[in-house]
mmCIF file of C-alpha atoms in Angstrom:
data_model
loop_
_atom_site.group_PDB
_atom_site.id
_atom_site.type_symbol
_atom_site.label_atom_id
_atom_site.label_comp_id
_atom_site.label_asym_id
_atom_site.label_seq_id
_atom_site.Cartn_x
_atom_site.Cartn_y
_atom_site.Cartn_z
ATOM 1 C CA MET T 1 0.206 0.253 -0.057
ATOM 2 C CA HIS T 2 1.465 3.381 -0.773
ATOM 3 C CA VAL T 3 1.669 6.205 1.432
ATOM 4 C CA ALA T 4 1.131 9.861 -0.038
ATOM 5 C CA ILE T 5 0.781 13.282 0.936
ATOM 6 C CA THR T 6 -2.066 15.612 0.432
ATOM 7 C CA GLY T 7 -3.241 19.513 0.523
ATOM 8 C CA PHE T 8 -4.231 22.894 -0.503
ATOM 9 C CA CYS T 9 -1.200 24.780 -2.220
ATOM 10 C CA LEU T 10 -1.769 28.550 -1.452
ATOM 11 C CA ASP T 11 0.127 31.790 -1.751
ATOM 12 C CA ARG T 12 0.701 31.697 2.098
ATOM 13 C CA THR T 13 1.586 28.157 2.807
ATOM 14 C CA ILE T 14 4.674 25.878 2.293
ATOM 15 C CA HIS T 15 5.901 26.700 -1.050
ATOM 16 C CA PRO T 16 5.399 23.225 -3.109
ATOM 17 C CA VAL T 17 9.159 22.974 -3.970
ATOM 18 C CA LYS T 18 9.879 23.002 -0.259
ATOM 19 C CA LEU T 19 7.029 19.975 0.192
ATOM 20 C CA ALA T 20 7.768 18.082 -2.790
ATOM 21 C CA ARG T 21 11.406 18.070 -1.572
ATOM 22 C CA ALA T 22 10.316 17.085 2.056
ATOM 23 C CA CYS T 23 8.404 14.311 0.869
ATOM 24 C CA GLU T 24 10.469 12.530 -1.277
ATOM 25 C CA GLU T 25 13.234 12.681 1.002
ATOM 26 C CA ARG T 26 10.531 11.223 3.826
ATOM 27 C CA GLY T 27 9.802 8.026 1.262
ATOM 28 C CA PHE T 28 6.084 9.133 0.612
ATOM 29 C CA GLU T 29 5.096 7.854 -3.020
ATOM 30 C CA SER T 30 3.026 11.056 -4.278
ATOM 31 C CA LEU T 31 2.012 14.726 -3.508
ATOM 32 C CA TRP T 32 -1.365 15.412 -4.497
ATOM 33 C CA PHE T 33 -2.931 19.370 -4.329
ATOM 34 C CA ALA T 34 -6.410 20.650 -4.888
ATOM 35 C CA GLU T 35 -7.834 23.122 -7.259
ATOM 36 C CA HIS T 36 -10.150 26.145 -7.393
ATOM 37 C CA SER T 37 -10.398 28.840 -9.723
ATOM 38 C CA HIS T 38 -11.968 31.102 -7.635
ATOM 39 C CA ILE T 39 -14.761 31.658 -5.274
ATOM 40 C CA PRO T 40 -17.867 34.031 -6.187
ATOM 41 C CA THR T 41 -18.859 36.008 -3.486
ATOM 42 C CA SER T 42 -22.331 35.331 -3.620
ATOM 43 C CA ARG T 43 -22.321 32.069 -1.862
ATOM 44 C CA GLN T 44 -24.938 30.259 -2.482
ATOM 45 C CA THR T 45 -23.264 26.472 -2.143
ATOM 46 C CA PRO T 46 -23.279 25.345 1.234
ATOM 47 C CA TRP T 47 -19.718 23.637 1.969
ATOM 48 C CA PRO T 48 -19.618 19.636 2.263
ATOM 49 C CA GLY T 49 -16.487 20.143 4.553
ATOM 50 C CA SER T 50 -19.248 20.927 7.295
ATOM 51 C CA THR T 51 -22.474 19.705 8.686
ATOM 52 C CA THR T 52 -22.928 22.742 10.838
ATOM 53 C CA GLY T 53 -23.784 25.395 8.095
ATOM 54 C CA ALA T 54 -19.908 26.958 8.682
ATOM 55 C CA PRO T 55 -19.125 29.353 6.187
ATOM 56 C CA LEU T 56 -16.192 28.644 3.158
ATOM 57 C CA PRO T 57 -12.749 28.897 4.685
ATOM 58 C CA GLU T 58 -10.983 31.528 2.993
ATOM 59 C CA ASP T 59 -8.043 29.041 1.951
ATOM 60 C CA TYR T 60 -10.273 28.376 -0.803
ATOM 61 C CA TRP T 61 -9.787 31.407 -2.776
ATOM 62 C CA HIS T 62 -5.685 31.318 -2.166
ATOM 63 C CA MET T 63 -5.052 28.336 -4.026
ATOM 64 C CA HIS T 64 -2.243 28.380 -6.722
ATOM 65 C CA ASP T 65 -2.762 26.992 -10.107
ATOM 66 C CA LEU T 66 -2.676 23.420 -9.885
ATOM 67 C CA PHE T 67 -0.710 22.355 -13.157
ATOM 68 C CA ASN T 68 2.164 25.473 -11.836
ATOM 69 C CA ALA T 69 2.459 23.960 -8.412
ATOM 70 C CA LEU T 70 2.697 20.586 -9.683
ATOM 71 C CA SER T 71 5.179 21.533 -12.055
ATOM 72 C CA MET T 72 7.420 23.317 -9.179
ATOM 73 C CA ALA T 73 7.156 19.985 -7.323
ATOM 74 C CA GLY T 74 8.655 17.710 -9.964
ATOM 75 C CA ALA T 75 11.043 20.317 -11.366
ATOM 76 C CA VAL T 76 12.802 19.491 -7.900
ATOM 77 C CA THR T 77 12.200 15.829 -7.502
ATOM 78 C CA GLU T 78 12.850 12.270 -9.308
ATOM 79 C CA ARG T 79 10.807 9.637 -8.074
ATOM 80 C CA LEU T 80 7.691 11.736 -6.452
ATOM 81 C CA ARG T 81 4.518 11.057 -7.767
ATOM 82 C CA LEU T 82 2.381 14.035 -8.491
ATOM 83 C CA GLY T 83 -1.659 14.022 -7.953
ATOM 84 C CA THR T 84 -4.848 16.359 -8.342
ATOM 85 C CA SER T 85 -6.957 15.986 -6.098
ATOM 86 C CA VAL T 86 -9.111 16.817 -7.546
ATOM 87 C CA CYS T 87 -8.983 18.805 -11.306
ATOM 88 C CA LEU T 88 -12.205 20.447 -11.797
ATOM 89 C CA ILE T 89 -12.227 19.066 -15.155
ATOM 90 C CA ALA T 90 -16.115 20.258 -15.925
ATOM 91 C CA GLN T 91 -14.758 24.089 -15.231
ATOM 92 C CA ARG T 92 -11.668 23.204 -18.080
ATOM 93 C CA ASP T 93 -11.213 23.410 -21.948
ATOM 94 C CA PRO T 94 -10.388 19.763 -22.461
ATOM 95 C CA ILE T 95 -8.121 20.730 -25.408
ATOM 96 C CA TRP T 96 -5.701 22.623 -23.077
ATOM 97 C CA LEU T 97 -6.162 20.305 -20.450
ATOM 98 C CA ALA T 98 -5.227 17.566 -22.011
ATOM 99 C CA LYS T 99 -2.089 19.621 -23.143
ATOM 100 C CA GLN T 100 -0.940 20.191 -19.608
ATOM 101 C CA VAL T 101 -1.660 16.695 -18.489
ATOM 102 C CA ALA T 102 0.227 15.395 -21.189
ATOM 103 C CA SER T 103 2.989 18.227 -21.022
ATOM 104 C CA LEU T 104 3.580 17.407 -17.304
ATOM 105 C CA ASP T 105 3.645 13.975 -17.691
ATOM 106 C CA HIS T 106 6.562 14.208 -20.617
ATOM 107 C CA LEU T 107 8.459 16.461 -18.519
ATOM 108 C CA THR T 108 8.826 14.176 -15.265
ATOM 109 C CA SER T 109 9.301 11.386 -17.139
ATOM 110 C CA GLY T 110 5.223 9.507 -16.536
ATOM 111 C CA ARG T 111 4.670 10.679 -12.658
ATOM 112 C CA VAL T 112 1.309 12.708 -13.297
ATOM 113 C CA GLU T 113 -1.681 10.593 -11.352
ATOM 114 C CA LEU T 114 -4.787 12.569 -12.607
ATOM 115 C CA GLY T 115 -7.488 12.567 -9.790
ATOM 116 C CA ILE T 116 -10.952 14.361 -11.248
ATOM 117 C CA GLY T 117 -13.891 15.638 -9.938
ATOM 118 C CA PHE T 118 -17.508 16.366 -10.330
ATOM 119 C CA SER T 119 -17.296 20.063 -8.847
ATOM 120 C CA TRP T 120 -19.320 20.726 -6.152
ATOM 121 C CA ASN T 121 -19.241 24.463 -6.189
ATOM 122 C CA ARG T 122 -22.523 25.398 -8.329
ATOM 123 C CA GLU T 123 -21.737 29.187 -8.558
ATOM 124 C CA GLU T 124 -17.920 28.321 -9.564
ATOM 125 C CA LEU T 125 -18.847 25.729 -12.390
ATOM 126 C CA GLU T 126 -21.483 28.115 -13.548
ATOM 127 C CA SER T 127 -18.843 30.994 -14.099
ATOM 128 C CA HIS T 128 -17.368 28.275 -16.666
ATOM 129 C CA VAL T 129 -20.146 26.793 -18.096
ATOM 130 C CA PRO T 130 -23.481 28.621 -17.476
ATOM 131 C CA TRP T 131 -26.552 26.143 -16.946
ATOM 132 C CA ARG T 132 -25.018 22.909 -17.011
ATOM 133 C CA TRP T 133 -24.886 21.827 -13.576
ATOM 134 C CA GLU T 134 -27.328 18.988 -14.108
ATOM 135 C CA ARG T 135 -25.393 17.630 -16.945
ATOM 136 C CA ARG T 136 -22.072 18.047 -15.399
ATOM 137 C CA ARG T 137 -21.022 14.010 -14.881
ATOM 138 C CA ASP T 138 -21.898 13.962 -18.471
ATOM 139 C CA MET T 139 -19.683 16.912 -19.707
ATOM 140 C CA VAL T 140 -16.668 15.216 -17.370
ATOM 141 C CA ARG T 141 -17.024 11.886 -19.220
ATOM 142 C CA GLU T 142 -17.100 13.601 -22.584
ATOM 143 C CA LYS T 143 -13.846 15.449 -21.601
ATOM 144 C CA VAL T 144 -12.104 12.877 -20.443
ATOM 145 C CA LEU T 145 -12.809 10.927 -23.833
ATOM 146 C CA ALA T 146 -11.839 14.012 -25.843
ATOM 147 C CA MET T 147 -8.526 14.172 -24.024
ATOM 148 C CA ARG T 148 -7.925 10.553 -24.806
ATOM 149 C CA ALA T 149 -8.547 10.887 -28.571
ATOM 150 C CA LEU T 150 -5.756 13.972 -28.168
ATOM 151 C CA TRP T 151 -3.531 11.377 -26.725
ATOM 152 C CA ALA T 152 -3.919 8.948 -29.260
ATOM 153 C CA ASP T 153 -0.672 7.870 -31.513
ATOM 154 C CA GLU T 154 -2.692 9.184 -34.526
ATOM 155 C CA PRO T 155 -4.959 11.792 -35.404
ATOM 156 C CA THR T 156 -8.146 10.890 -33.698
ATOM 157 C CA GLY T 157 -11.391 13.031 -33.238
ATOM 158 C CA PHE T 158 -14.179 12.803 -30.955
ATOM 159 C CA GLU T 159 -17.716 14.199 -31.211
ATOM 160 C CA GLY T 160 -19.968 14.539 -28.554
ATOM 161 C CA GLU T 161 -23.009 16.502 -26.679
ATOM 162 C CA PHE T 162 -20.109 18.954 -24.875
ATOM 163 C CA VAL T 163 -17.278 18.402 -26.432
ATOM 164 C CA THR T 164 -16.094 18.148 -30.191
ATOM 165 C CA VAL T 165 -12.618 17.586 -31.356
ATOM 166 C CA PRO T 166 -11.336 16.774 -34.770
ATOM 167 C CA PRO T 167 -8.774 14.287 -35.710
ATOM 168 C CA SER T 168 -5.935 16.969 -34.522
ATOM 169 C CA LEU T 169 -2.071 16.683 -34.350
ATOM 170 C CA ALA T 170 -1.545 17.399 -30.377
ATOM 171 C CA PHE T 171 1.844 16.744 -28.931
ATOM 172 C CA PRO T 172 3.556 15.712 -26.639
ATOM 173 C CA LYS T 173 1.994 12.707 -25.513
ATOM 174 C CA PRO T 174 1.811 11.066 -22.345
ATOM 175 C CA VAL T 175 4.493 8.767 -20.888
ATOM 176 C CA GLN T 176 2.163 6.686 -19.277
ATOM 177 C CA ARG T 177 -0.380 4.224 -21.143
ATOM 178 C CA GLY T 178 -0.448 5.384 -24.234
ATOM 179 C CA SER T 179 -3.577 6.921 -25.172
ATOM 180 C CA GLN T 180 -4.929 6.538 -22.170
ATOM 181 C CA GLY T 181 -2.726 8.838 -20.636
ATOM 182 C CA PRO T 182 -2.030 8.775 -16.438
ATOM 183 C CA PRO T 183 -4.035 6.791 -14.153
ATOM 184 C CA LEU T 184 -7.375 8.742 -13.895
ATOM 185 C CA THR T 185 -8.985 8.680 -10.613
ATOM 186 C CA ILE T 186 -12.495 9.707 -9.626
ATOM 187 C CA GLY T 187 -13.048 11.557 -6.311
ATOM 188 C CA GLY T 188 -16.539 11.309 -4.260
ATOM 189 C CA GLY T 189 -18.780 9.970 -1.993
ATOM 190 C CA TRP T 190 -20.533 6.428 -2.263
ATOM 191 C CA GLY T 191 -23.127 7.677 -4.323
ATOM 192 C CA PRO T 192 -24.632 5.066 -8.102
ATOM 193 C CA LYS T 193 -23.749 7.828 -10.300
ATOM 194 C CA LEU T 194 -20.170 8.403 -9.020
ATOM 195 C CA LEU T 195 -19.755 4.517 -8.886
ATOM 196 C CA ASP T 196 -21.057 3.816 -12.502
ATOM 197 C CA ALA T 197 -18.475 6.790 -13.760
ATOM 198 C CA ILE T 198 -15.745 4.875 -12.103
ATOM 199 C CA CYS T 199 -16.696 1.744 -13.483
ATOM 200 C CA ASP T 200 -17.139 3.032 -16.991
ATOM 201 C CA TYR T 201 -13.650 5.176 -17.472
ATOM 202 C CA ALA T 202 -11.787 5.856 -14.638
ATOM 203 C CA ASP T 203 -8.617 3.981 -13.177
ATOM 204 C CA GLY T 204 -9.687 4.250 -9.205
ATOM 205 C CA TRP T 205 -11.847 5.571 -6.747
ATOM 206 C CA ALA T 206 -10.693 8.386 -4.405
ATOM 207 C CA PRO T 207 -13.263 8.789 -1.341
ATOM 208 C CA VAL T 208 -12.278 10.568 1.790
ATOM 209 C CA SER T 209 -12.214 8.740 5.100
ATOM 210 C CA ALA T 210 -12.623 5.176 5.350
ATOM 211 C CA ARG T 211 -14.340 4.667 8.593
ATOM 212 C CA PRO T 212 -16.592 3.158 9.835
ATOM 213 C CA SER T 213 -16.042 0.135 7.919
ATOM 214 C CA PHE T 214 -14.585 0.497 4.729
ATOM 215 C CA ALA T 215 -14.828 -3.004 3.912
ATOM 216 C CA ALA T 216 -18.792 -2.505 4.497
ATOM 217 C CA ARG T 217 -18.549 0.572 1.758
ATOM 218 C CA MET T 218 -16.893 -2.056 -1.130
ATOM 219 C CA VAL T 219 -20.089 -3.610 -1.472
ATOM 220 C CA PRO T 220 -21.948 -1.039 -3.526
ATOM 221 C CA LEU T 221 -18.431 -0.730 -5.965
ATOM 222 C CA ARG T 222 -18.013 -4.181 -6.351
ATOM 223 C CA GLU T 223 -21.754 -4.256 -7.372
ATOM 224 C CA ALA T 224 -21.768 -1.531 -9.583
ATOM 225 C CA CYS T 225 -18.594 -3.369 -11.266
ATOM 226 C CA GLU T 226 -20.752 -6.669 -11.406
ATOM 227 C CA ARG T 227 -23.310 -4.689 -13.540
ATOM 228 C CA ALA T 228 -20.659 -2.942 -15.817
ATOM 229 C CA GLY T 229 -19.175 -6.414 -16.490
ATOM 230 C CA ARG T 230 -15.694 -5.045 -14.967
ATOM 231 C CA ASP T 231 -13.412 -6.763 -12.603
ATOM 232 C CA PRO T 232 -13.623 -5.013 -9.344
ATOM 233 C CA ASP T 233 -9.659 -5.726 -8.626
ATOM 234 C CA THR T 234 -9.010 -3.422 -11.180
ATOM 235 C CA VAL T 235 -10.120 -0.369 -9.488
ATOM 236 C CA GLN T 236 -7.460 1.171 -7.287
ATOM 237 C CA VAL T 237 -8.726 2.925 -3.995
ATOM 238 C CA SER T 238 -6.889 5.683 -2.600
ATOM 239 C CA ILE T 239 -8.078 7.129 0.677
ATOM 240 C CA PHE T 240 -7.729 10.838 1.283
ATOM 241 C CA GLY T 241 -7.784 12.113 4.788
ATOM 242 C CA ALA T 242 -6.823 8.488 5.931
ATOM 243 C CA THR T 243 -5.444 7.886 9.402
ATOM 244 C CA THR T 244 -1.892 8.125 10.811
ATOM 245 C CA GLU T 245 -1.844 5.141 13.201
ATOM 246 C CA PRO T 246 -0.036 2.185 12.505
ATOM 247 C CA ALA T 247 -2.775 0.036 13.393
ATOM 248 C CA GLY T 248 -5.217 1.336 11.196
ATOM 249 C CA LEU T 249 -2.509 1.407 8.167
ATOM 250 C CA ALA T 250 -2.476 -2.080 8.609
ATOM 251 C CA ASN T 251 -6.210 -2.360 8.719
ATOM 252 C CA LEU T 252 -6.880 -0.515 5.217
ATOM 253 C CA GLU T 253 -3.990 -2.673 3.896
ATOM 254 C CA ALA T 254 -5.780 -5.726 4.778
ATOM 255 C CA GLU T 255 -8.871 -4.409 3.245
ATOM 256 C CA GLY T 256 -7.152 -3.723 -0.143
ATOM 257 C CA VAL T 257 -6.424 -0.131 0.084
ATOM 258 C CA TYR T 258 -3.916 0.697 -2.714
ATOM 259 C CA ARG T 259 -3.105 3.836 -1.581
ATOM 260 C CA VAL T 260 -3.629 6.315 1.555
ATOM 261 C CA CYS T 261 -3.272 9.838 1.766
ATOM 262 C CA PHE T 262 -2.396 12.058 4.842
ATOM 263 C CA THR T 263 -3.865 15.187 4.645
ATOM 264 C CA ILE T 264 -1.793 18.648 5.481
ATOM 265 C CA TRP T 265 -3.752 21.567 6.724
ATOM 266 C CA PRO T 266 -3.424 24.816 5.259
ATOM 267 C CA GLN T 267 -3.013 26.763 8.390
ATOM 268 C CA GLN T 268 0.296 25.251 9.375
ATOM 269 C CA SER T 269 3.440 26.607 9.662
ATOM 270 C CA ASP T 270 6.505 25.122 7.509
ATOM 271 C CA ASP T 271 7.874 23.984 10.709
ATOM 272 C CA ASP T 272 5.066 22.645 11.440
ATOM 273 C CA VAL T 273 4.318 20.827 8.147
ATOM 274 C CA LEU T 274 8.012 19.026 8.230
ATOM 275 C CA ARG T 275 7.822 18.086 12.049
ATOM 276 C CA LEU T 276 4.209 16.394 10.431
ATOM 277 C CA LEU T 277 5.845 14.647 7.640
ATOM 278 C CA ASP T 278 8.777 13.577 10.262
ATOM 279 C CA GLN T 279 5.534 11.881 12.870
ATOM 280 C CA TRP T 280 4.135 10.642 9.608
ATOM 281 C CA ALA T 281 6.715 8.764 8.282
ATOM 282 C CA ALA T 282 7.941 7.564 11.365
ATOM 283 C CA ALA T 283 4.348 5.884 11.855
ATOM 284 C CA VAL T 284 4.419 4.689 8.390
ATOM 285 C CA ALA T 285 7.988 3.152 9.326
ATOM 286 C CA GLN T 286 6.521 1.751 12.722
ATOM 287 C CA TRP T 287 3.103 0.117 10.567
ATOM 288 C CA ARG T 288 6.072 -1.564 7.868
ATOM 289 C CA GLY T 289 7.550 -2.946 10.328
#
């Protein structure tokens, strides 16, 4: 089971170069950053991180551009994988995004992990694609397929309801997996629509936390795979916000989790982050024995 670090890369937190170097030095497998383009001040969508109606933390409008931050992290590391957790693909142009992902994968010798989400902030999404909220899942699927068409070795087009790309010359190509591109993970909860999307076109699933029983929550995923005619063992599960206790890590490994991601909270100082990474590295070493 792989162990990763995830968090917000802000204009006031530890620099991605410093964080990436520290993660690689301590043996973590990957580093994942989130993204938001902007946050409209006319707040309407409740923050899903709170069950009490708390306001959206201001960290959400201080994020660096996702791919710029990951590029800096990749430039100063050699083994550390670079993940998006998550890229809000519904809000992005798929042609430019295909170029960004392929370029980062090419420049880092195949170290990209593409985590995507369907967007939860309606007013943010509708600034990019007005009146598409109810169809965002269909939009995301088409954008993924269009990107894969652009990554193909031969000029390949895609025509859908939301995206049309003529057969095109597009380079560089991703280093990983040819036209499939980097491993693609969908983030989100245990809803049937999300699980069906994973079985349809993704390589993995990234839920937040695994308690009280991750094994029990795997049942709907296995059922979705059976409906789709897919082997559930081909779906790699990455738990975000995972426990950092050695016993908990052992349980997750036994349950078949592919990756656990420890979360850095943005408000911590550089020194606090480095101390936390040291503590987590020690816990991982204890778990691995």
